[in-house]
């Protein structure tokens, strides 16, 4: 396993020294009609870490991401980002403050090229106004040029997508689309990157590439990563901290090895797959 | 990419016309636009002006509907706002035409923003109906605010003038209409090279994920309404200078449908598509009319018999294009270009 070696040696070089919390989820609950998608979820993400949220399908991971990025309003609890309570802050404003995300079912803009999709990521940080845009003088031209150069040199090179930059995203393979979505999120100059199942549906090689990118994002770009992932190999290799959700509740959290070994996690997620017994156990209130 | 071109830098790569051949064509087109009024007769001059005015308005609607995905049937009414504004300013203030046209655009875009307010909540057909309602209200205002709009008999205004020289004939008004159309087309094309145009397209393609990228939906939807109705307002102002009589019936709902048809036939979300669509929708009925005219010496009843046929043929052509090329005339044009670019190599 090439990837495992690379990532572990890389991690041993960098000590986990940053202990400041960048994101905190504090007793968050969310329901859809009768369904409680999240109940009383609390955890925090340390700056400069890779934190993973695991849990079986329907555990509430995507709902958690939607609550963090501002799509859903939790019925109770707070989300704090960079020390600020963002409950009343809209999704676009959270994006401006440095929250970027990708989606479980890719959300690229099909009518645009790869390059334009990536450029969209920078939207909130650009200053071009309508008059600049209509005449394409001064600021508009300068900003577009700088943006183009930076995307080419930092993002397209890094993610190895030079060959597709002018293609329409609609024609790309699934793996490449996921990569373009990551590129767009990086163009947002994020402080935290939320990745919803970044390697789902990818083959082995694509998965290893993505793992390398995620690690580089943390180590070279200094961006904190919070990801939802099913691929336990990936989670164990990359994560500094793991949170396990089931039925909308945090079962346990901690170091990857400890979480993996936790009996409830084993039965909930990694275990024999006896779902019926598990549901019964949780319905009875654990 | 065109055979035999290599991009030297990013600025180059992002240019609107990026090859020498394209630039040569643009020069030829510019030359044609400059000599046209000297060689064309009254009738051709009239048609060209009409086409240009329709291009401005269609391009505006394309920004809103084709690029931002907000369907509107208010474009003609917004043109009306622009036309009345110009007429009122020309009659009462006698301010320079360029200023009048800017104010006309501004007035229409204010109205457009108000009409666009429901767009955060409603989409598609519902928004279309809201814009129809706005058209009806504006028509009512044009017809009944008699002290300002002249009521049902409308307004008759003096011609535009440059340095005391009055522009009366189509071939004279052309010198206002043509340059403004060119500037506005460049403006629209430029818009989509920047964050604003990209935000519009993002809203069209998936408005929820646009928010996660930091795009404020309401602000950008209203901005799209504002820009689109600015184009309509200026087009309406040009229309006023061209016809110089404005009544409430000058801008019927049918005209809004005409613009919508133009972007569908020409190509939604393509500047070239708006141009081609406006040309097609304006010229094809005229060409059919001419063909009937040619027949009439041989066949005296031609006009009576062929007029309904003409309309059916026009409708049939629209349907034919929609089925044959749903991406519009712009896509047909691109296919032709692609063929010649790769020529003599086959793909
Ligand atoms: N928009 C929604 N409306 C109703 N129920 C929802 C919605 N989104 C999620 N849910 C429900 O919330 C629970 C958690 O779903 P989700 O967050 O997608 O889980 P995960 O991402 O862990 O697979 C599921 O029971 C799901 O059916
Ligand atoms: Mg999910």
PDB file of N, CA and C in Angstrom, chain A residues 217-273:
ATOM      1  N   UNK A 217      -3.627  19.225   0.818  1.00  0.00           N
ATOM      2  CA  UNK A 217      -4.431  20.409   1.152  1.00  0.00           C
ATOM      3  C   UNK A 217      -4.168  20.794   2.597  1.00  0.00           C
ATOM      4  N   UNK A 218      -4.113  19.778   3.456  1.00  0.00           N
ATOM      5  CA  UNK A 218      -3.849  20.061   4.858  1.00  0.00           C
ATOM      6  C   UNK A 218      -2.410  20.520   5.055  1.00  0.00           C
ATOM      7  N   UNK A 219      -1.478  19.793   4.465  1.00  0.00           N
ATOM      8  CA  UNK A 219      -0.078  20.045   4.825  1.00  0.00           C
ATOM      9  C   UNK A 219       0.550  21.192   4.054  1.00  0.00           C
ATOM     10  N   UNK A 220       0.196  21.317   2.770  1.00  0.00           N
ATOM     11  CA  UNK A 220       0.832  22.378   1.991  1.00  0.00           C
ATOM     12  C   UNK A 220       0.001  23.657   1.972  1.00  0.00           C
ATOM     13  N   UNK A 221      -1.296  23.500   1.956  1.00  0.00           N
ATOM     14  CA  UNK A 221      -2.163  24.681   1.905  1.00  0.00           C
ATOM     15  C   UNK A 221      -2.539  25.150   3.295  1.00  0.00           C
ATOM     16  N   UNK A 222      -2.323  24.280   4.282  1.00  0.00           N
ATOM     17  CA  UNK A 222      -2.674  24.652   5.648  1.00  0.00           C
ATOM     18  C   UNK A 222      -4.170  24.803   5.869  1.00  0.00           C
ATOM     19  N   UNK A 223      -4.966  24.087   5.071  1.00  0.00           N
ATOM     20  CA  UNK A 223      -6.422  24.190   5.210  1.00  0.00           C
ATOM     21  C   UNK A 223      -6.929  23.046   6.088  1.00  0.00           C
ATOM     22  N   UNK A 224      -7.780  23.384   7.034  1.00  0.00           N
ATOM     23  CA  UNK A 224      -8.405  22.370   7.874  1.00  0.00           C
ATOM     24  C   UNK A 224      -9.427  21.589   7.060  1.00  0.00           C
ATOM     25  N   UNK A 225      -9.501  20.284   7.276  1.00  0.00           N
ATOM     26  CA  UNK A 225     -10.435  19.471   6.499  1.00  0.00           C
ATOM     27  C   UNK A 225     -11.402  18.760   7.438  1.00  0.00           C
ATOM     28  N   UNK A 226     -12.687  18.836   7.098  1.00  0.00           N
ATOM     29  CA  UNK A 226     -13.693  18.024   7.783  1.00  0.00           C
ATOM     30  C   UNK A 226     -14.337  17.189   6.700  1.00  0.00           C
ATOM     31  N   UNK A 227     -14.244  15.853   6.826  1.00  0.00           N
ATOM     32  CA  UNK A 227     -14.826  15.066   5.746  1.00  0.00           C
ATOM     33  C   UNK A 227     -15.729  13.954   6.249  1.00  0.00           C
ATOM     34  N   UNK A 228     -16.702  13.636   5.405  1.00  0.00           N
ATOM     35  CA  UNK A 228     -17.552  12.482   5.623  1.00  0.00           C
ATOM     36  C   UNK A 228     -17.027  11.417   4.688  1.00  0.00           C
ATOM     37  N   UNK A 229     -16.771  10.223   5.200  1.00  0.00           N
ATOM     38  CA  UNK A 229     -16.270   9.209   4.290  1.00  0.00           C
ATOM     39  C   UNK A 229     -16.620   7.809   4.759  1.00  0.00           C
ATOM     40  N   UNK A 230     -16.879   6.946   3.777  1.00  0.00           N
ATOM     41  CA  UNK A 230     -17.196   5.555   4.076  1.00  0.00           C
ATOM     42  C   UNK A 230     -15.974   4.662   3.981  1.00  0.00           C
ATOM     43  N   UNK A 231     -15.021   5.092   3.170  1.00  0.00           N
ATOM     44  CA  UNK A 231     -13.841   4.268   2.936  1.00  0.00           C
ATOM     45  C   UNK A 231     -12.972   4.286   4.194  1.00  0.00           C
ATOM     46  N   UNK A 232     -13.056   3.199   4.991  1.00  0.00           N
ATOM     47  CA  UNK A 232     -12.390   3.208   6.296  1.00  0.00           C
ATOM     48  C   UNK A 232     -10.881   3.263   6.152  1.00  0.00           C
ATOM     49  N   UNK A 233     -10.353   2.693   5.079  1.00  0.00           N
ATOM     50  CA  UNK A 233      -8.908   2.763   4.853  1.00  0.00           C
ATOM     51  C   UNK A 233      -8.471   4.214   4.786  1.00  0.00           C
ATOM     52  N   UNK A 234      -9.211   4.970   4.002  1.00  0.00           N
ATOM     53  CA  UNK A 234      -8.893   6.388   3.820  1.00  0.00           C
ATOM     54  C   UNK A 234      -9.011   7.149   5.141  1.00  0.00           C
ATOM     55  N   UNK A 235     -10.103   6.880   5.852  1.00  0.00           N
ATOM     56  CA  UNK A 235     -10.341   7.589   7.112  1.00  0.00           C
ATOM     57  C   UNK A 235      -9.206   7.299   8.100  1.00  0.00           C
ATOM     58  N   UNK A 236      -8.823   6.028   8.221  1.00  0.00           N
ATOM     59  CA  UNK A 236      -7.784   5.654   9.172  1.00  0.00           C
ATOM     60  C   UNK A 236      -6.433   6.266   8.781  1.00  0.00           C
ATOM     61  N   UNK A 237      -6.180   6.312   7.482  1.00  0.00           N
ATOM     62  CA  UNK A 237      -4.898   6.834   7.015  1.00  0.00           C
ATOM     63  C   UNK A 237      -4.752   8.325   7.220  1.00  0.00           C
ATOM     64  N   UNK A 238      -5.820   9.062   6.943  1.00  0.00           N
ATOM     65  CA  UNK A 238      -5.686  10.512   6.866  1.00  0.00           C
ATOM     66  C   UNK A 238      -6.060  11.251   8.140  1.00  0.00           C
ATOM     67  N   UNK A 239      -6.982  10.679   8.910  1.00  0.00           N
ATOM     68  CA  UNK A 239      -7.613  11.502   9.953  1.00  0.00           C
ATOM     69  C   UNK A 239      -6.743  11.708  11.179  1.00  0.00           C
ATOM     70  N   UNK A 240      -6.882  12.887  11.762  1.00  0.00           N
ATOM     71  CA  UNK A 240      -6.302  13.149  13.073  1.00  0.00           C
ATOM     72  C   UNK A 240      -7.327  12.864  14.157  1.00  0.00           C
ATOM     73  N   UNK A 241      -8.594  12.983  13.757  1.00  0.00           N
ATOM     74  CA  UNK A 241      -9.670  12.874  14.723  1.00  0.00           C
ATOM     75  C   UNK A 241     -10.876  12.280  13.991  1.00  0.00           C
ATOM     76  N   UNK A 242     -11.592  11.382  14.651  1.00  0.00           N
ATOM     77  CA  UNK A 242     -12.746  10.763  14.001  1.00  0.00           C
ATOM     78  C   UNK A 242     -13.970  10.879  14.898  1.00  0.00           C
ATOM     79  N   UNK A 243     -15.104  11.234  14.275  1.00  0.00           N
ATOM     80  CA  UNK A 243     -16.373  11.316  14.997  1.00  0.00           C
ATOM     81  C   UNK A 243     -17.296  10.280  14.380  1.00  0.00           C
ATOM     82  N   UNK A 244     -17.899   9.425  15.201  1.00  0.00           N
ATOM     83  CA  UNK A 244     -18.805   8.430  14.638  1.00  0.00           C
ATOM     84  C   UNK A 244     -20.252   8.779  14.987  1.00  0.00           C
ATOM     85  N   UNK A 245     -21.066   8.892  13.955  1.00  0.00           N
ATOM     86  CA  UNK A 245     -22.491   9.200  14.123  1.00  0.00           C
ATOM     87  C   UNK A 245     -23.301   7.941  13.856  1.00  0.00           C
ATOM     88  N   UNK A 246     -24.391   7.792  14.563  1.00  0.00           N
ATOM     89  CA  UNK A 246     -25.386   6.790  14.179  1.00  0.00           C
ATOM     90  C   UNK A 246     -26.745   7.274  14.641  1.00  0.00           C
ATOM     91  N   UNK A 247     -27.730   7.129  13.793  1.00  0.00           N
ATOM     92  CA  UNK A 247     -29.081   7.617  14.092  1.00  0.00           C
ATOM     93  C   UNK A 247     -29.063   9.038  14.628  1.00  0.00           C
ATOM     94  N   UNK A 248     -28.229   9.858  14.024  1.00  0.00           N
ATOM     95  CA  UNK A 248     -28.211  11.266  14.376  1.00  0.00           C
ATOM     96  C   UNK A 248     -27.517  11.613  15.683  1.00  0.00           C
ATOM     97  N   UNK A 249     -26.882  10.599  16.315  1.00  0.00           N
ATOM     98  CA  UNK A 249     -26.190  10.892  17.579  1.00  0.00           C
ATOM     99  C   UNK A 249     -24.714  10.561  17.443  1.00  0.00           C
ATOM    100  N   UNK A 250     -23.894  11.263  18.221  1.00  0.00           N
ATOM    101  CA  UNK A 250     -22.475  10.913  18.262  1.00  0.00           C
ATOM    102  C   UNK A 250     -22.322   9.696  19.166  1.00  0.00           C
ATOM    103  N   UNK A 251     -21.803   8.596  18.598  1.00  0.00           N
ATOM    104  CA  UNK A 251     -21.585   7.420  19.448  1.00  0.00           C
ATOM    105  C   UNK A 251     -20.272   7.577  20.198  1.00  0.00           C
ATOM    106  N   UNK A 252     -19.250   7.970  19.446  1.00  0.00           N
ATOM    107  CA  UNK A 252     -17.957   8.153  20.092  1.00  0.00           C
ATOM    108  C   UNK A 252     -17.096   9.031  19.206  1.00  0.00           C
ATOM    109  N   UNK A 253     -16.054   9.596  19.773  1.00  0.00           N
ATOM    110  CA  UNK A 253     -15.093  10.319  18.959  1.00  0.00           C
ATOM    111  C   UNK A 253     -13.719  10.183  19.574  1.00  0.00           C
ATOM    112  N   UNK A 254     -12.682  10.390  18.766  1.00  0.00           N
ATOM    113  CA  UNK A 254     -11.325  10.259  19.288  1.00  0.00           C
ATOM    114  C   UNK A 254     -10.327   9.980  18.191  1.00  0.00           C
ATOM    115  N   UNK A 255      -9.197   9.408  18.572  1.00  0.00           N
ATOM    116  CA  UNK A 255      -8.178   9.072  17.585  1.00  0.00           C
ATOM    117  C   UNK A 255      -8.705   7.952  16.688  1.00  0.00           C
ATOM    118  N   UNK A 256      -8.263   7.910  15.433  1.00  0.00           N
ATOM    119  CA  UNK A 256      -8.805   6.925  14.496  1.00  0.00           C
ATOM    120  C   UNK A 256      -8.747   5.502  15.040  1.00  0.00           C
ATOM    121  N   UNK A 257      -7.598   5.133  15.579  1.00  0.00           N
ATOM    122  CA  UNK A 257      -7.457   3.764  16.063  1.00  0.00           C
ATOM    123  C   UNK A 257      -8.435   3.459  17.186  1.00  0.00           C
ATOM    124  N   UNK A 258      -8.608   4.398  18.105  1.00  0.00           N
ATOM    125  CA  UNK A 258      -9.517   4.175  19.232  1.00  0.00           C
ATOM    126  C   UNK A 258     -10.960   4.049  18.772  1.00  0.00           C
ATOM    127  N   UNK A 259     -11.343   4.927  17.835  1.00  0.00           N
ATOM    128  CA  UNK A 259     -12.724   4.886  17.350  1.00  0.00           C
ATOM    129  C   UNK A 259     -12.979   3.577  16.622  1.00  0.00           C
ATOM    130  N   UNK A 260     -12.002   3.181  15.824  1.00  0.00           N
ATOM    131  CA  UNK A 260     -12.159   1.948  15.059  1.00  0.00           C
ATOM    132  C   UNK A 260     -12.338   0.751  15.990  1.00  0.00           C
ATOM    133  N   UNK A 261     -11.672   0.819  17.136  1.00  0.00           N
ATOM    134  CA  UNK A 261     -11.711  -0.318  18.056  1.00  0.00           C
ATOM    135  C   UNK A 261     -12.902  -0.271  19.010  1.00  0.00           C
ATOM    136  N   UNK A 262     -13.614   0.857  19.020  1.00  0.00           N
ATOM    137  CA  UNK A 262     -14.724   1.025  19.959  1.00  0.00           C
ATOM    138  C   UNK A 262     -15.831   0.015  19.660  1.00  0.00           C
ATOM    139  N   UNK A 263     -16.290  -0.706  20.666  1.00  0.00           N
ATOM    140  CA  UNK A 263     -17.280  -1.769  20.395  1.00  0.00           C
ATOM    141  C   UNK A 263     -18.566  -1.266  19.728  1.00  0.00           C
ATOM    142  N   UNK A 264     -19.064  -0.109  20.123  1.00  0.00           N
ATOM    143  CA  UNK A 264     -20.297   0.400  19.502  1.00  0.00           C
ATOM    144  C   UNK A 264     -20.083   0.721  18.040  1.00  0.00           C
ATOM    145  N   UNK A 265     -18.889   1.237  17.730  1.00  0.00           N
ATOM    146  CA  UNK A 265     -18.594   1.556  16.340  1.00  0.00           C
ATOM    147  C   UNK A 265     -18.508   0.271  15.534  1.00  0.00           C
ATOM    148  N   UNK A 266     -17.866  -0.696  16.134  1.00  0.00           N
ATOM    149  CA  UNK A 266     -17.747  -1.974  15.428  1.00  0.00           C
ATOM    150  C   UNK A 266     -19.126  -2.524  15.127  1.00  0.00           C
ATOM    151  N   UNK A 267     -19.992  -2.485  16.112  1.00  0.00           N
ATOM    152  CA  UNK A 267     -21.317  -3.053  15.857  1.00  0.00           C
ATOM    153  C   UNK A 267     -22.141  -2.150  14.942  1.00  0.00           C
ATOM    154  N   UNK A 268     -21.937  -0.843  15.047  1.00  0.00           N
ATOM    155  CA  UNK A 268     -22.756   0.066  14.247  1.00  0.00           C
ATOM    156  C   UNK A 268     -22.323   0.072  12.793  1.00  0.00           C
ATOM    157  N   UNK A 269     -21.046  -0.034  12.565  1.00  0.00           N
ATOM    158  CA  UNK A 269     -20.562   0.389  11.269  1.00  0.00           C
ATOM    159  C   UNK A 269     -19.622  -0.602  10.631  1.00  0.00           C
ATOM    160  N   UNK A 270     -18.683  -1.073  11.432  1.00  0.00           N
ATOM    161  CA  UNK A 270     -17.644  -1.904  10.854  1.00  0.00           C
ATOM    162  C   UNK A 270     -17.937  -3.370  11.062  1.00  0.00           C
ATOM    163  N   UNK A 271     -18.902  -3.613  11.920  1.00  0.00           N
ATOM    164  CA  UNK A 271     -19.124  -4.967  12.389  1.00  0.00           C
ATOM    165  C   UNK A 271     -19.723  -5.890  11.355  1.00  0.00           C
ATOM    166  N   UNK A 272     -20.389  -6.939  11.842  1.00  0.00           N
ATOM    167  CA  UNK A 272     -20.849  -8.003  10.965  1.00  0.00           C
ATOM    168  C   UNK A 272     -21.965  -7.517  10.052  1.00  0.00           C
ATOM    169  N   UNK A 273     -22.499  -6.331  10.315  1.00  0.00           N
ATOM    170  CA  UNK A 273     -23.566  -5.828   9.465  1.00  0.00           C
ATOM    171  C   UNK A 273     -24.921  -6.311   9.930  1.00  0.00           C
TER     172      UNK A 273
END
